[in-house]
C-alpha cells in the first residue's frame, strides 16, 4: 500500500484505504488509551480510582492536585523516589560499563563461542522474572546480599545488561572499522583510539542502552520485592503495595509523572538515534 | 583495540608478500616465522583480546544471575532434610521390608533422632516438609516434639534409683568425655572470657565399642545443648536426656557380659553394677511408647512416607509439578480434585498463545502502516508505540483496572451508549479476558518492533511488479508481500510468547480466579506456602520451556537480531 | 564534547548516590508490619511517642509481614537476620516458633505488668498462643455489604449465610482467595453446628460438602488476595458483599463514609502480635526489648484502638478504649470483641489449619482454577 491514494483509485480502493487507516487508528487508540485515561484520573479530588460524576461534568471542584501534593509531601513516596534514584543510576553504570566492553569484544571478527556467550548475556531479558527473582532471593540470602542496597543494585544491573548489549552491538554493526585502523596507523595507541575515535561514534548507542537499563531498573518490581527489603523500597514497589494494600490515586499521580519522564527519555533516545545515524553518514530520514 | 592487531596482520601480510617474491619455500613473516604460524598467532591474540573484553561481564552475570538460577534449580531435587534430621532412623529403615511396622531398633533410632531434632528445633520443619507428601505429618511431628522428652524416663528413673551417681552430670562426663576435652573444658571454665565458646564435646576413645548407642546418644546430647545460640548449656552441668538412659539400657541389655567386665576406665564399677542390674529392670515397648505420644507412629503410611523420602535427592517435587505423587507404592496421580499444575501450565500456554495471536492481528497492520509511511511520519507514529513500551508496567496494569472494571470507564461508556443495561455490565476484568487484554497491550510493542524492522527491508518494487503483472491488490499482498514478512512474524511471536508465559504481575493484578499463570503459583509457593522445592520444580519446568523457545528463536531469528526501537 | 560531560556527570551522581546509601545503613531498628491503616495506628500509638522519648533511635518500617515466615526462614538460612521486630498473625507466630525462627519470651519478665500489678501473662491470658508470641490486638475477618443495592428491595443481610443466598441477595461477592474461613462459613451455612465444623472438615464428605456449598456462589465471586482489594471492590460497587478484616471495613464505613454496613455474624477471631527473631545480637535485642516494654503496655494498646477498630490484647486495656483520634466516634461498639458484635464467633483453629492447610489449599486452588 502506498501512503498516498492515487487520483485514479476505485471506490473499493478508497474504502479500503480509509478503512485501513481507521483500523490502525483504533489500534493506536488501544495502545494509548490506558495512558490517556490515567492522566485525568490523577487529578481526581476523590480518593478512589473511578471517574466521579463531577469529573464527567467537568466540574472544577471535582479536580484537584491533592494526589500530587501527597506524592511530594508523603515521606513514604519521597523515600521510595530517593531509593529509586539511588539504585537505578548505579545499576545503570555497572551494566553500561561492563556491557559496552563486552559488546566491543563481541563485535570483533573472531570470537569463540560467540553464540553461546551472546545467549547467556541476553538471557536476563528472556528468563521469566519470577524465576530470576526466586533464584536471586535464595542465593543472595545465602551470601548475605538479600535485603541490602548492593543486592538490589547487582540484580538490577544484571537485568539491564541485555539492553546495553543489544543497543551497543547494533551501533557497532554500522561502525566503520577503517577509522580505528586509520587512528592506529597514525600512531594512536589502542586506549587513545578507543576514547578518541570509537567511543564518540558509539556513544549514542551506549547512552540509549544506558537509558534502557535505567528504565529497566526504575520500573522493575518483581525482583526488587524479593531481593530488597524496607530500606530499598523503590517507586514501583511502593506502587505495587499501593495497588494491593491501600489503594489511592496517588499511584496515578506518580504514574502520570513517570509517563512524563518516559516521554523525555524517549525523546532523548530518538534524538540520539538521529545523531548516531548522522554521525555514521546515514540519512536521518 | 583489535584494529591494532588487524594493522599488524596486514603489515605481516604485506611483508610476507615481499619476501615471497624474493625467495621460494614456506612463506615467512617479517620476523622469520612461517606466515601461517604468524597468522594463527595473530588470530589467537585477537580471540584472547575479544574474550578478555567479554570476560568481566560474563563473570558478573555468572555470579549475579546464572549462579542464583542454578542454585534454585538445585532446590527442586534437594531433600537432605530427612536424612539430616533423622539420620539413625533413615539408616535403620534401610532393611525395613515395609510389610509390618518397623522393628524396636528403628523406634529406638527414632527416639534418639527425634530427641536431638526437638532440641535443635528441626522436627517441625521436617514435619512441614513431609506434610507436603502426606497430610497430618506436620501435627504428628509437632505433637511428638512435646512428648519425646519422656521417652526413656522409665530407664532413667531405674538407673538413678540404682545409684544416684547416674543423675550426676559429672559421672557422665567422666564416663563419656575424652580426657583431653575434659581438660580443655576445665581450662575454658576457668577463664573470664565470656566471648569464648565452650570447646565442642569429644567422646573418649574406645567407649563407642563398649556402649555404642549410649556413646552416640550422649554425644548428640552434648553437642546439641552446646550448640544453642542463646544461653548454650554445658554437658558438665546438665543431666543427660532420658533417651541417653534408654540407650544405656539397650547397650547393657544387649552386650555380652564380657564386654562390660572387660571395660576398664572411669566409672567402671558403676557400669558393672548397672550391667548386673538391668536384667531385673522394668521394660517398656518403644512402639507402644510412641503410639501413646502420637497414634501416627504405629501407622504404616507414616513410615512409608519417611522411607520413600529418605533419599537426599528426590523427584517428588517434579512429580508434584505435574500432578503426580510419589507414594510407597510407586508413582500415582494425585486426587482429581487436587490437580492443578497441568491445568495451570496448559492455561498459561493457551493464554500466551491467544495473546500472541492477538498481538499478530493488532501488530501487523500497525507495522505495515509504519513501514509504508514516509520516515518522518512513521517515526512520529512510532513514538505512539514506544510510549506504552516505556511506561511502567504497573501504571499500564492499573490503568486497565480503571478501564475494565464493572464500574469502570468502558462499562460506563457502554451503558451510556445503551449497548448494555446498567444491571448487565460486562465482566471484563478479574478473569481470563482481563489478563488477555492487559497483556496484549503490554506485549504489543514487542510484536510491532521486530515486524517493523523486517517490513522496512521489503522492497516496495516487488509488490509493484506483481501488480503490473496483473495481480490484484490482495494477491500481490498475500503472495508477494506477506511471505517476505513472515520472519518478522516469527520473531515477534516467539518474543511475545517467551515474555508472556513468564508473566507474574499483570495476571496477579487483573487475572482474578481463572486468569492467573503458573508464575503466580510459583510466587505463592515461595512466599506463602513455603514449599520452596515445589516452587523450584515448577520454575525449572517453566525455565526449560522458555529456554527451548529461546533456542528456537536463536535458530530462526538469531539473538543478534533483536532490535529495540 | 557535551555527551561526554553528561556521562561524567552521571557517573559522579551515581557514585554520590552510593555514598549516601552507605550512610543510610546507620544505627536503626527495623520493624516489620502490614502497611496501610494498621501500620499507621502502630506508628501513631507506639513508635512516634517512643521516638519522642528516644530521639536517637531510628525506626525503619518494612511492610513485609505477609511474607514474614518466608523471609525469616531465608534470613536464617543465610545467617543474616536484618529484622528486629516482626508483626505477624498468630498462625505465623506458631510456625516461626515451632521452627526456632522466633525467640521464646518470658512474658512476665519482659513486659510491663498491668497498672494494678497483674502480671503480663495473666493480662494477655489465653491470647498467648505460643511461647514466642506477644499479642497486640484481636481482629476478626468478617463480612460487609453495600447498603444501596436496589435488587435487594430493602432486605438487609442478617447472618453470614446471606453470602450463599443469591435469591434474596443477588450480586457479586468478594472472598479471600484461600480456603481458611470460607470453608468454615460454607459448612456453617450448610447446617453444620459451630462446634462440629473442624471435625466435619476432617472427613472427605465434609470437605465435599463445603466445596459444594461454595460452588453455589463460585461464579458470582471475585477472589481477593489483599484486604484492601476487598474494600476497593465494595467501595467501587464491583461487589455487593464480601469478607475482609473488620478494621478495613471500619475505615471504609466510618472514616470514608462509604455506603457499607458491617455483618458481624460468624466473624472469625484471630490475634496479631509481635515476635522477635531468634538469635539477635545482644545490643539489638536490648533495644527491641526496651521498645517492646513501652509498645505493649496497657496505655499504648488502648491508644492504638483510637486509630483502628481492633480490640487491644490486654484485658486491662479494654476499659481505657476511648474515642477515635480524629472523628471522635466512640470506638467500643466497633470492636470485634464488643458483646453485641460477638454473639456468634468462630475461633480460628490454628493447629488444625497447620495440618490441613497444604492439602486444602491445593484442593481449593484446583477448585478455583476449574
Coordinates of C-alpha atoms in Angstrom, one line a residue, chain C:
Chain C
X1 CA 32.0 17.1 24.0
X2 CA 28.7 17.6 25.7
X3 CA 27.8 13.9 25.7
X4 CA 31.0 13.1 27.5
X5 CA 30.5 15.6 30.2
X6 CA 26.9 14.3 30.6
X7 CA 28.4 10.8 31.0
X8 CA 30.9 12.0 33.5
X9 CA 28.3 13.9 35.5
X10 CA 26.0 10.9 35.7
X11 CA 29.0 8.8 36.9
X12 CA 29.6 11.3 39.6
X13 CA 26.0 11.4 40.6
X14 CA 25.9 7.6 40.7
X15 CA 28.9 7.5 43.0
X16 CA 27.5 10.2 45.2
X17 CA 24.3 8.2 45.4
X18 CA 26.3 5.2 46.6
X19 CA 27.9 7.2 49.3
X20 CA 24.5 8.4 50.5
X21 CA 23.3 4.8 50.5
X22 CA 26.2 3.6 52.6
X23 CA 25.5 6.3 55.1
X24 CA 21.9 5.2 55.3
X25 CA 23.0 1.9 56.9
X26 CA 23.5 3.7 60.2
X27 CA 22.0 2.6 63.5
X28 CA 18.4 1.8 63.2
X29 CA 15.7 -0.7 64.3
X30 CA 13.7 -2.5 61.6
X31 CA 10.1 -3.2 62.5
X32 CA 8.1 -5.3 60.1
X33 CA 4.4 -4.8 59.8
X34 CA 1.4 -4.9 57.4
X35 CA 1.4 -1.4 55.9
X36 CA -1.8 0.6 55.5
X37 CA -4.1 1.8 58.2
X38 CA -2.9 -0.8 60.6
X39 CA 0.7 0.2 60.4
X40 CA -0.2 3.9 60.8
X41 CA -2.0 3.0 64.0
X42 CA 1.1 1.4 65.3
X43 CA 3.2 4.4 64.3
X44 CA 0.8 6.8 66.0
X45 CA 0.3 4.8 69.1
X46 CA 3.8 3.2 69.7
X47 CA 6.6 4.4 67.6
X48 CA 6.0 8.2 67.4
X49 CA 5.8 8.5 71.2
X50 CA 8.7 6.2 71.6
X51 CA 10.9 8.2 69.3
X52 CA 9.9 11.3 71.1
X53 CA 11.4 9.8 74.2
X54 CA 14.4 8.3 72.4
X55 CA 15.2 10.6 69.6
X56 CA 18.4 8.8 68.7
X57 CA 16.7 5.6 67.7
X58 CA 15.7 5.5 64.1
X59 CA 12.8 3.1 63.3
X60 CA 12.6 1.7 59.8
X61 CA 9.2 0.2 58.9
X62 CA 9.2 -2.8 56.5
X63 CA 5.8 -3.8 55.1
X64 CA 6.7 -7.5 54.7
X65 CA 4.5 -9.1 57.2
X66 CA 2.6 -11.1 54.6
X67 CA 5.9 -12.8 53.6
X68 CA 7.3 -12.8 57.1
X69 CA 7.8 -16.5 57.5
X70 CA 9.4 -17.0 54.1
X71 CA 11.7 -14.0 54.7
X72 CA 12.7 -15.1 58.2
X73 CA 13.4 -18.6 57.0
X74 CA 15.6 -17.3 54.2
X75 CA 17.4 -14.9 56.6
X76 CA 18.1 -17.8 59.0
X77 CA 19.4 -19.9 56.2
X78 CA 21.8 -17.1 55.3
X79 CA 22.7 -16.4 58.9
X80 CA 21.9 -12.7 58.4
X81 CA 18.9 -11.5 60.3
X82 CA 18.2 -7.9 59.4
X83 CA 14.8 -7.6 61.2
X84 CA 14.4 -6.6 64.8
X85 CA 10.8 -7.0 65.5
X86 CA 8.1 -8.6 63.4
X87 CA 4.3 -8.2 63.5
X88 CA 2.6 -11.5 62.5
X89 CA -0.7 -13.2 62.9
X90 CA -0.9 -16.0 65.5
X91 CA -0.7 -18.8 63.0
X92 CA 2.6 -17.5 61.6
X93 CA 3.9 -16.9 65.1
X94 CA 3.3 -20.6 65.9
X95 CA 5.0 -21.6 62.7
X96 CA 8.0 -19.4 63.4
X97 CA 8.2 -20.5 67.0
X98 CA 8.0 -24.2 66.0
X99 CA 10.9 -23.8 63.6
X100 CA 13.0 -22.0 66.1
X101 CA 13.0 -18.8 64.0
X102 CA 11.4 -16.7 66.7
X103 CA 12.7 -16.2 70.2
X104 CA 10.9 -17.6 73.1
X105 CA 9.9 -14.9 75.5
X106 CA 9.1 -14.8 79.2
X107 CA 6.1 -12.5 79.1
X108 CA 6.2 -11.6 82.8
X109 CA 9.9 -10.8 82.8
X110 CA 10.0 -9.0 79.5
X111 CA 6.7 -7.0 79.5
X112 CA 5.2 -4.4 81.8
X113 CA 2.5 -5.6 84.3
X114 CA -0.9 -4.0 84.2
X115 CA -1.4 -0.8 86.1
X116 CA -2.9 -2.8 89.0
X117 CA 0.1 -5.1 89.1
X118 CA -1.4 -8.1 87.3
X119 CA 1.5 -9.8 85.5
X120 CA 1.6 -9.6 81.8
X121 CA 1.0 -13.3 81.2
X122 CA -2.3 -13.0 83.1
X123 CA -3.2 -9.7 81.5
X124 CA -2.9 -11.2 78.0
X125 CA -4.3 -14.5 79.2
X126 CA -5.3 -17.1 76.6
X127 CA -4.2 -14.9 73.7
X128 CA -0.6 -16.0 74.3
X129 CA -1.0 -18.9 71.9
X130 CA 2.7 -19.5 71.5
X131 CA 5.8 -19.0 73.7
X132 CA 7.2 -16.6 71.2
X133 CA 4.1 -14.6 70.7
X134 CA 3.4 -11.2 72.2
X135 CA -0.2 -10.4 71.4
X136 CA -1.2 -6.9 70.4
X137 CA -4.7 -6.9 69.0
X138 CA -7.7 -9.1 68.4
X139 CA -9.1 -8.7 65.0
X140 CA -11.7 -10.5 63.0
X141 CA -12.4 -11.5 59.5
X142 CA -16.0 -10.6 58.9
X143 CA -18.3 -9.6 56.2
X144 CA -19.6 -6.2 54.9
X145 CA -22.3 -5.4 52.5
X146 CA -23.4 -2.4 50.5
X147 CA -26.5 -0.6 51.7
X148 CA -27.6 0.7 48.3
X149 CA -28.3 -2.5 46.3
X150 CA -31.6 -1.9 44.5
X151 CA -32.2 -5.6 43.7
X152 CA -32.4 -6.4 47.4
X153 CA -35.6 -4.4 47.7
X154 CA -34.9 -3.2 51.2
X155 CA -33.8 -6.6 52.6
X156 CA -30.7 -6.5 54.7
X157 CA -28.4 -9.5 55.4
X158 CA -29.0 -10.8 59.0
X159 CA -26.4 -13.5 59.1
X160 CA -23.4 -14.8 57.3
X161 CA -25.5 -17.2 55.2
X162 CA -26.6 -14.2 53.2
X163 CA -23.4 -14.8 51.4
X164 CA -24.9 -18.0 49.9
X165 CA -28.3 -16.6 49.4
X166 CA -28.3 -15.4 45.8
X167 CA -32.0 -15.4 45.6
X168 CA -32.6 -12.7 48.3
X169 CA -29.2 -11.0 47.9
X170 CA -28.2 -11.2 44.3
X171 CA -24.9 -9.6 43.2
X172 CA -21.2 -10.2 43.2
X173 CA -19.4 -11.4 46.4
X174 CA -15.8 -10.9 47.2
X175 CA -14.0 -13.5 49.3
X176 CA -10.4 -14.3 50.2
X177 CA -8.5 -16.5 47.7
X178 CA -7.7 -19.2 50.3
X179 CA -9.7 -21.9 51.9
X180 CA -9.4 -20.6 55.5
X181 CA -12.7 -19.0 56.7
X182 CA -14.5 -19.7 53.5
X183 CA -14.8 -23.4 54.2
X184 CA -16.0 -22.7 57.8
X185 CA -18.7 -20.4 56.6
X186 CA -19.8 -22.8 53.9
X187 CA -20.3 -25.6 56.4
X188 CA -21.9 -23.4 58.9
X189 CA -24.5 -22.3 56.3
X190 CA -24.9 -25.9 55.2
X191 CA -26.3 -26.7 58.6
X192 CA -23.2 -27.9 60.4
X193 CA -23.1 -26.8 64.1
X194 CA -20.4 -24.4 65.0
X195 CA -18.5 -26.9 67.2
X196 CA -18.6 -29.6 64.6
X197 CA -17.0 -27.6 61.8
X198 CA -13.5 -28.9 62.1
X199 CA -14.5 -32.4 62.8
X200 CA -16.6 -32.3 59.6
X201 CA -13.8 -30.9 57.6
X202 CA -11.5 -33.8 58.5
X203 CA -13.7 -36.1 56.5
X204 CA -13.8 -36.3 52.8
X205 CA -17.6 -35.9 52.7
X206 CA -17.3 -32.8 54.9
X207 CA -14.8 -31.2 52.5
X208 CA -17.0 -32.1 49.6
X209 CA -20.0 -30.6 51.4
X210 CA -18.1 -27.3 51.9
X211 CA -17.0 -27.1 48.3
X212 CA -20.5 -28.0 47.1
X213 CA -21.7 -25.0 49.1
X214 CA -19.1 -22.7 47.7
X215 CA -19.9 -24.0 44.2
X216 CA -23.3 -22.2 44.5
X217 CA -21.6 -18.8 44.6
X218 CA -18.4 -19.6 42.7
X219 CA -19.4 -17.8 39.5
X220 CA -20.6 -14.8 41.5
X221 CA -17.4 -14.2 43.5
X222 CA -14.3 -12.2 42.9
X223 CA -11.5 -13.6 45.0
X224 CA -9.2 -11.1 46.7
X225 CA -5.6 -11.6 47.9
X226 CA -5.1 -8.5 49.8
X227 CA -7.6 -7.0 52.2
X228 CA -7.6 -3.6 50.5
X229 CA -8.8 -5.1 47.3
X230 CA -11.9 -6.3 49.1
X231 CA -12.6 -2.8 50.3
X232 CA -11.9 -1.4 46.9
X233 CA -14.4 -3.8 45.3
X234 CA -17.1 -2.9 47.8
X235 CA -16.5 0.8 47.6
X236 CA -16.5 0.7 43.8
X237 CA -19.6 -1.4 43.7
X238 CA -17.8 -4.2 42.0
X239 CA -19.0 -6.4 44.8
X240 CA -22.1 -6.1 47.0
X241 CA -21.0 -8.2 49.8
X242 CA -17.8 -9.8 51.0
X243 CA -15.3 -10.6 53.7
X244 CA -12.3 -8.6 54.9
X245 CA -10.7 -7.5 58.2
X246 CA -13.0 -5.6 60.4
X247 CA -10.6 -2.7 60.8
X248 CA -10.6 -2.2 57.0
X249 CA -14.4 -2.2 56.9
X250 CA -14.5 0.2 59.8
X251 CA -12.2 2.6 58.0
X252 CA -14.3 2.4 54.8
X253 CA -17.6 2.9 56.7
X254 CA -16.7 5.4 59.3
X255 CA -13.7 7.2 58.1
X256 CA -14.5 7.3 54.4
X257 CA -18.3 7.3 54.7
X258 CA -19.0 4.6 52.1
X259 CA -22.4 3.1 51.9
X260 CA -21.3 -0.2 53.5
X261 CA -22.6 -1.9 56.6
X262 CA -21.0 -4.5 58.9
X263 CA -22.2 -8.0 59.2
X264 CA -20.7 -9.3 62.4
X265 CA -22.4 -12.7 62.4
X266 CA -19.9 -15.6 62.5
X267 CA -16.9 -13.4 62.4
X268 CA -13.6 -15.3 62.7
X269 CA -11.5 -14.2 65.6
X270 CA -7.7 -14.0 65.1
X271 CA -4.9 -12.5 67.0
X272 CA -2.0 -10.4 65.8
X273 CA 1.2 -9.6 67.7
X274 CA 4.9 -9.4 67.8
X275 CA 7.7 -11.9 67.5
X276 CA 11.4 -11.2 68.0
X277 CA 13.6 -13.1 65.5
X278 CA 15.8 -15.7 67.2
X279 CA 19.4 -15.1 67.8
X280 CA 19.5 -11.3 67.7
X281 CA 22.9 -9.8 68.8
X282 CA 22.7 -8.5 72.4
X283 CA 22.7 -4.8 71.6
X284 CA 19.9 -5.1 69.1
X285 CA 17.9 -7.3 71.4
X286 CA 18.3 -4.8 74.2
X287 CA 16.9 -2.1 72.0
X288 CA 14.0 -4.2 70.9
X289 CA 13.2 -5.2 74.5
X290 CA 13.2 -1.6 75.5
X291 CA 10.8 -0.8 72.7
X292 CA 8.5 -3.7 73.5
X293 CA 8.1 -2.9 77.1
X294 CA 6.8 0.5 76.0
X295 CA 4.8 -0.6 73.0
X296 CA 2.9 -3.3 74.7
X297 CA 1.9 -1.6 77.9
X298 CA -1.7 -1.1 78.8
X299 CA -1.8 2.5 77.8
X300 CA -0.2 2.0 74.4
X301 CA -2.5 -0.8 73.4
X302 CA -5.5 1.2 74.4
X303 CA -4.1 4.2 72.5
X304 CA -3.9 2.1 69.3
X305 CA -7.6 1.5 69.5
X306 CA -8.1 5.2 68.9
X307 CA -6.8 4.8 65.3
X308 CA -8.2 1.4 64.3
X309 CA -11.0 -0.8 65.4
X310 CA -9.1 -3.7 66.7
X311 CA -9.5 -4.9 70.2
X312 CA -6.5 -4.5 72.5
X313 CA -5.0 -7.8 73.6
X314 CA -4.6 -6.8 77.2
X315 CA -7.7 -7.2 79.4
X316 CA -6.6 -4.1 81.3
X317 CA -6.6 -2.0 78.2
X318 CA -10.3 -2.7 77.3
X319 CA -11.8 -0.2 79.8
X320 CA -9.5 2.5 78.5
X321 CA -10.6 2.3 74.9
X322 CA -12.0 5.8 74.1
X323 CA -12.9 7.6 71.0
X324 CA -11.4 7.7 67.5
X325 CA -8.5 10.1 67.4
X326 CA -9.8 12.2 64.6
X327 CA -13.5 11.6 64.3
X328 CA -14.4 11.4 67.9
X329 CA -16.5 8.3 67.4
X330 CA -16.9 6.0 70.4
X331 CA -14.7 3.0 69.4
X332 CA -16.0 0.3 71.7
X333 CA -19.1 -0.5 69.6
X334 CA -16.8 -1.1 66.6
X335 CA -14.6 -3.6 68.4
X336 CA -14.9 -7.2 67.3
X337 CA -14.9 -8.2 71.0
X338 CA -17.9 -6.0 71.8
X339 CA -20.6 -8.3 73.2
X340 CA -23.2 -7.1 70.7
X341 CA -20.9 -8.0 67.8
X342 CA -19.6 -11.3 69.1
X343 CA -22.8 -13.2 69.7
X344 CA -21.7 -15.8 67.2
X345 CA -18.0 -16.2 66.7
X346 CA -15.8 -18.7 65.0
X347 CA -12.4 -19.1 66.8
X348 CA -9.8 -19.7 64.2
X349 CA -8.3 -23.1 64.8
X350 CA -4.6 -22.6 64.2
X351 CA -3.4 -26.1 64.9
X352 CA -5.9 -27.7 62.8
X353 CA -5.1 -25.5 59.9
X354 CA -1.4 -26.0 60.3
X355 CA -2.0 -29.6 59.4
X356 CA -4.5 -29.3 56.7
X357 CA -3.6 -26.1 55.0
X358 CA -1.4 -27.5 52.3
X359 CA -3.8 -30.1 51.3
X360 CA -6.9 -28.0 51.4
X361 CA -5.1 -25.2 49.7
X362 CA -4.2 -27.4 46.8
X363 CA -7.7 -28.6 46.6
X364 CA -9.1 -25.0 46.9
X365 CA -6.8 -23.7 44.2
X366 CA -7.7 -26.5 41.9
X367 CA -11.3 -25.9 42.6
X368 CA -10.9 -22.2 41.8
X369 CA -9.0 -22.8 38.6
X370 CA -11.5 -25.2 37.2

